[in-house]
Coordinates of C-alpha atoms in Angstrom, one line a residue:
M1 CA -54.6 6.8 63.0
R2 CA -50.9 7.0 63.8
L3 CA -50.7 3.2 64.0
R4 CA -52.3 2.8 60.6
S5 CA -49.9 5.3 59.0
A6 CA -46.9 3.6 60.6
A7 CA -48.2 0.3 59.4
L8 CA -48.7 1.6 55.8
F9 CA -45.2 3.2 55.9
A10 CA -43.7 -0.2 57.0
V11 CA -45.5 -2.0 54.2
I12 CA -44.2 0.5 51.6
I13 CA -40.6 0.1 52.9
I14 CA -40.9 -3.7 52.7
L15 CA -42.2 -3.6 49.2
I16 CA -39.3 -1.3 48.1
I17 CA -36.8 -3.7 49.7
L18 CA -38.5 -6.7 48.0
V19 CA -38.5 -5.0 44.6
S20 CA -34.8 -4.0 45.1
C21 CA -33.8 -7.5 46.0
R22 CA -35.7 -9.0 43.0
S23 CA -34.0 -6.5 40.7
T24 CA -30.7 -7.4 42.1
E25 CA -31.4 -11.1 41.6
T26 CA -32.7 -10.8 38.0
A27 CA -30.0 -8.3 36.7
P28 CA -27.0 -10.5 35.8
A29 CA -23.6 -9.2 36.8
F30 CA -20.8 -10.2 34.5
S31 CA -17.2 -10.1 35.3
D32 CA -14.7 -8.1 33.2
E33 CA -13.2 -11.4 32.1
E34 CA -16.6 -12.7 30.9
I35 CA -17.2 -9.5 29.0
E36 CA -13.8 -9.5 27.4
Q37 CA -14.2 -13.2 26.5
T38 CA -17.5 -12.2 24.8
L39 CA -16.0 -9.4 22.9
Y40 CA -13.3 -11.7 21.6
Y41 CA -15.9 -14.2 20.6
V42 CA -17.8 -11.6 18.7
L43 CA -14.7 -10.2 17.0
I44 CA -13.3 -13.6 15.9
H45 CA -16.6 -14.8 14.5
S46 CA -17.5 -11.5 12.9
N47 CA -14.1 -11.4 11.2
D48 CA -14.5 -14.9 9.9
E49 CA -17.9 -14.1 8.4
A50 CA -16.9 -10.7 7.1
V51 CA -14.0 -12.1 5.1
S52 CA -16.1 -15.0 3.8
Y53 CA -18.9 -12.8 2.7
M54 CA -16.6 -10.2 1.2
F55 CA -14.9 -12.7 -1.1
R56 CA -18.1 -14.5 -1.8
D57 CA -19.7 -11.3 -3.1
M58 CA -16.7 -10.7 -5.3
N59 CA -16.7 -14.2 -6.6
E60 CA -20.4 -13.9 -7.5
L61 CA -19.8 -10.4 -9.1
K62 CA -22.0 -8.7 -6.5
E63 CA -19.2 -6.4 -5.8
N64 CA -18.6 -4.0 -8.7
M65 CA -15.3 -2.6 -7.4
I66 CA -16.4 1.0 -8.0
P67 CA -15.4 3.5 -5.3
E68 CA -18.1 5.8 -4.1
Q69 CA -16.5 8.8 -5.8
Y70 CA -17.2 7.1 -9.2
S71 CA -20.6 5.7 -8.4
A72 CA -22.1 7.7 -11.3
M73 CA -20.7 5.2 -13.7
D74 CA -22.7 2.4 -12.1
E75 CA -25.8 4.7 -11.8
F76 CA -25.8 5.3 -15.6
R77 CA -24.3 2.0 -16.7
N78 CA -27.4 1.0 -18.6
E79 CA -27.8 4.4 -20.3
I80 CA -24.2 4.8 -21.6
P81 CA -23.3 2.7 -24.7
G82 CA -20.9 -0.1 -23.8
M83 CA -20.6 0.9 -20.1
D84 CA -22.3 -2.2 -18.7
M85 CA -19.8 -4.4 -20.6
L86 CA -16.8 -2.3 -19.5
L87 CA -17.8 -2.4 -15.8
T88 CA -18.6 -6.1 -16.0
D89 CA -15.1 -6.7 -17.5
W90 CA -13.6 -4.6 -14.7
A91 CA -15.5 -6.5 -12.0
S92 CA -14.6 -9.9 -13.6
Y93 CA -10.9 -9.0 -13.9
T94 CA -10.5 -7.7 -10.3
T95 CA -12.3 -10.8 -9.0
V96 CA -9.8 -13.0 -10.8
F97 CA -7.0 -10.9 -9.4
I98 CA -8.1 -10.7 -5.8
I99 CA -9.8 -14.0 -5.1
P100 CA -6.4 -15.8 -4.7
M101 CA -5.6 -13.5 -1.8
F102 CA -8.5 -15.0 0.3
D103 CA -6.3 -17.3 2.4
D104 CA -3.7 -14.7 3.1
F105 CA -6.2 -12.0 4.0
T106 CA -8.1 -14.4 6.2
S107 CA -4.9 -15.2 8.1
Y108 CA -3.9 -11.6 8.3
T109 CA -7.2 -10.3 9.7
L110 CA -7.5 -13.2 12.1
Q111 CA -4.1 -12.4 13.5
I112 CA -5.1 -8.8 14.1
A113 CA -8.3 -10.0 15.8
E114 CA -6.6 -12.5 18.0
S115 CA -4.0 -10.0 19.2
Q116 CA -6.5 -7.2 19.9
K117 CA -6.6 -5.7 23.4
F118 CA -9.8 -4.0 24.6
T119 CA -9.0 -1.0 26.9
D120 CA -12.5 -0.8 28.4
P121 CA -14.5 -4.0 27.6
R122 CA -17.5 -3.1 29.7
A123 CA -18.0 0.3 28.0
L124 CA -17.3 -1.2 24.6
L125 CA -20.0 -3.8 25.1
D126 CA -22.5 -1.1 26.0
S127 CA -21.7 1.2 23.1
G128 CA -24.0 -0.4 20.5
T129 CA -24.3 -3.6 18.4
S130 CA -21.5 -2.6 16.1
S131 CA -19.2 -1.1 18.7
V132 CA -16.4 -3.7 18.2
S133 CA -16.3 -3.1 14.4
L134 CA -16.1 0.6 14.9
Y135 CA -13.4 0.1 17.5
M136 CA -11.4 -2.1 15.1
R137 CA -11.9 0.4 12.2
R138 CA -10.6 3.2 14.3
L139 CA -7.5 1.3 15.3
H140 CA -6.7 -0.6 12.1
L141 CA -8.2 1.1 9.0
N142 CA -4.9 2.6 7.9
E143 CA -2.9 -0.5 8.5
I144 CA -5.3 -2.8 6.6
T145 CA -5.6 -0.3 3.8
Q146 CA -1.8 -0.2 3.4
T147 CA -1.6 -4.0 3.5
I148 CA -4.2 -4.2 0.7
R149 CA -2.4 -1.5 -1.2
Q150 CA 0.8 -3.5 -1.2
S151 CA -1.1 -6.6 -2.4
I152 CA -2.7 -4.9 -5.5
T153 CA 0.4 -3.2 -6.9
D154 CA 0.2 -5.2 -10.1
L155 CA -3.5 -4.6 -10.7
D156 CA -4.1 -3.8 -14.4
L157 CA -6.1 -0.5 -14.6
S158 CA -6.8 -0.6 -18.3
Y159 CA -10.4 -1.7 -17.9
W160 CA -11.1 1.0 -15.4
K161 CA -9.5 3.7 -17.5
M162 CA -11.6 2.7 -20.5
A163 CA -14.7 2.9 -18.4
V164 CA -13.9 6.4 -17.2
I165 CA -13.1 7.6 -20.7
Q166 CA -16.4 6.2 -21.9
Y167 CA -18.3 7.9 -19.1
N168 CA -16.7 11.3 -19.7
A169 CA -17.3 11.0 -23.5
W170 CA -21.0 10.3 -22.8
V171 CA -21.1 13.4 -20.4
N172 CA -19.7 15.6 -23.1
T173 CA -22.0 14.2 -25.9
R174 CA -25.0 14.5 -23.7
A175 CA -24.3 18.1 -22.9
L176 CA -23.9 19.0 -26.6
L177 CA -26.9 17.1 -27.9
S178 CA -29.5 17.6 -25.2
G179 CA -28.1 20.3 -22.9
Q180 CA -28.2 18.0 -20.0
E181 CA -25.1 18.4 -17.9
A182 CA -23.4 15.9 -15.7
K183 CA -20.2 16.2 -13.8
P184 CA -17.2 14.4 -15.5
L185 CA -15.2 12.0 -13.4
P186 CA -11.5 12.5 -12.7
S187 CA -9.4 10.9 -15.4
E188 CA -6.0 12.4 -14.6
L189 CA -5.3 10.4 -11.5
S190 CA -2.0 8.5 -11.6
D191 CA -1.9 4.8 -11.3
S192 CA -0.6 5.0 -7.8
S193 CA -3.4 7.3 -6.8
L194 CA -6.0 4.9 -8.3
L195 CA -4.5 2.0 -6.5
D196 CA -4.7 4.0 -3.3
L197 CA -8.4 4.6 -4.1
F198 CA -9.1 0.9 -4.7
A199 CA -7.2 -0.2 -1.6
S200 CA -9.4 2.2 0.5
H201 CA -12.5 0.8 -1.2
L202 CA -11.6 -2.8 -0.3
A203 CA -10.8 -1.8 3.3
D204 CA -14.1 -0.1 3.6
L205 CA -15.8 -3.2 2.1
Y206 CA -14.2 -5.4 4.8
F207 CA -15.3 -3.1 7.6
K208 CA -18.8 -2.9 6.3
H209 CA -19.0 -6.7 6.3
L210 CA -17.4 -6.8 9.7
S211 CA -20.1 -4.5 11.1
S212 CA -23.0 -6.4 9.5
A213 CA -21.6 -9.7 10.8
E214 CA -21.2 -8.2 14.3
V215 CA -24.8 -6.9 14.4
M216 CA -26.1 -10.3 13.3
I217 CA -24.1 -12.2 15.9
R218 CA -25.0 -9.8 18.8
T219 CA -28.7 -9.7 18.0
T220 CA -29.6 -13.2 16.8
P221 CA -30.0 -16.2 19.2
D222 CA -27.8 -19.1 18.1
P223 CA -27.9 -22.5 19.9
D224 CA -24.3 -23.1 18.9
M225 CA -23.1 -19.8 20.5
D226 CA -20.7 -19.9 23.4
Q227 CA -22.9 -19.9 26.4
T228 CA -21.0 -17.2 28.3
A229 CA -21.2 -14.9 25.2
A230 CA -24.9 -15.7 24.8
R231 CA -25.7 -14.7 28.4
V232 CA -23.5 -11.5 28.3
L233 CA -25.2 -10.5 25.0
G234 CA -28.7 -11.2 26.5
L235 CA -29.6 -13.9 23.9
V236 CA -30.6 -16.5 26.5

């Protein structure tokens, strides 16, 4: 009986050792250098796609250039007389104004990406499929916002102001005629404050595209992907 128990115990120990060895063999161990190389790959390619998609959406008038605080104008654009035309004019004008900045913005964000240092690459890699974008946003949001702000100093705000006036007039008329109340939008902001708002909107837009691009790169197998990055990301 004791011999059978001893033999059974020995078999269990051997099985544990074999499973442990197999787990060690199948679990890839990547160096800090490989992980950092992968993060750079993800960041550079995410940035390239983010800027391209951001300007493409603007060029195709898919971006309405309406900050979240003023989203009600877009929500009711088809109910308010003339609002759709005013917002279309605004989107068209801002597109014409901003599109020529594509090359400069591409070079600027690429420079930031290429000079970025990752303090803890391994932890960053394991923090989620958009961790690099969140890291960059935390470090560079203010800087990028200010750079955009300096680039849009000459933006003509007349189309925007007409849209806000039209919206608030509709809110007042609606309250008088039907008793339905809606919150008017701020119309007293200075030009400088409005430009700050639009700079923040464009910076947010960039980081949203950066996040989407990162998630796509980190979760989608690509035969053209750098092989080290593909292995580290678990795509091969």
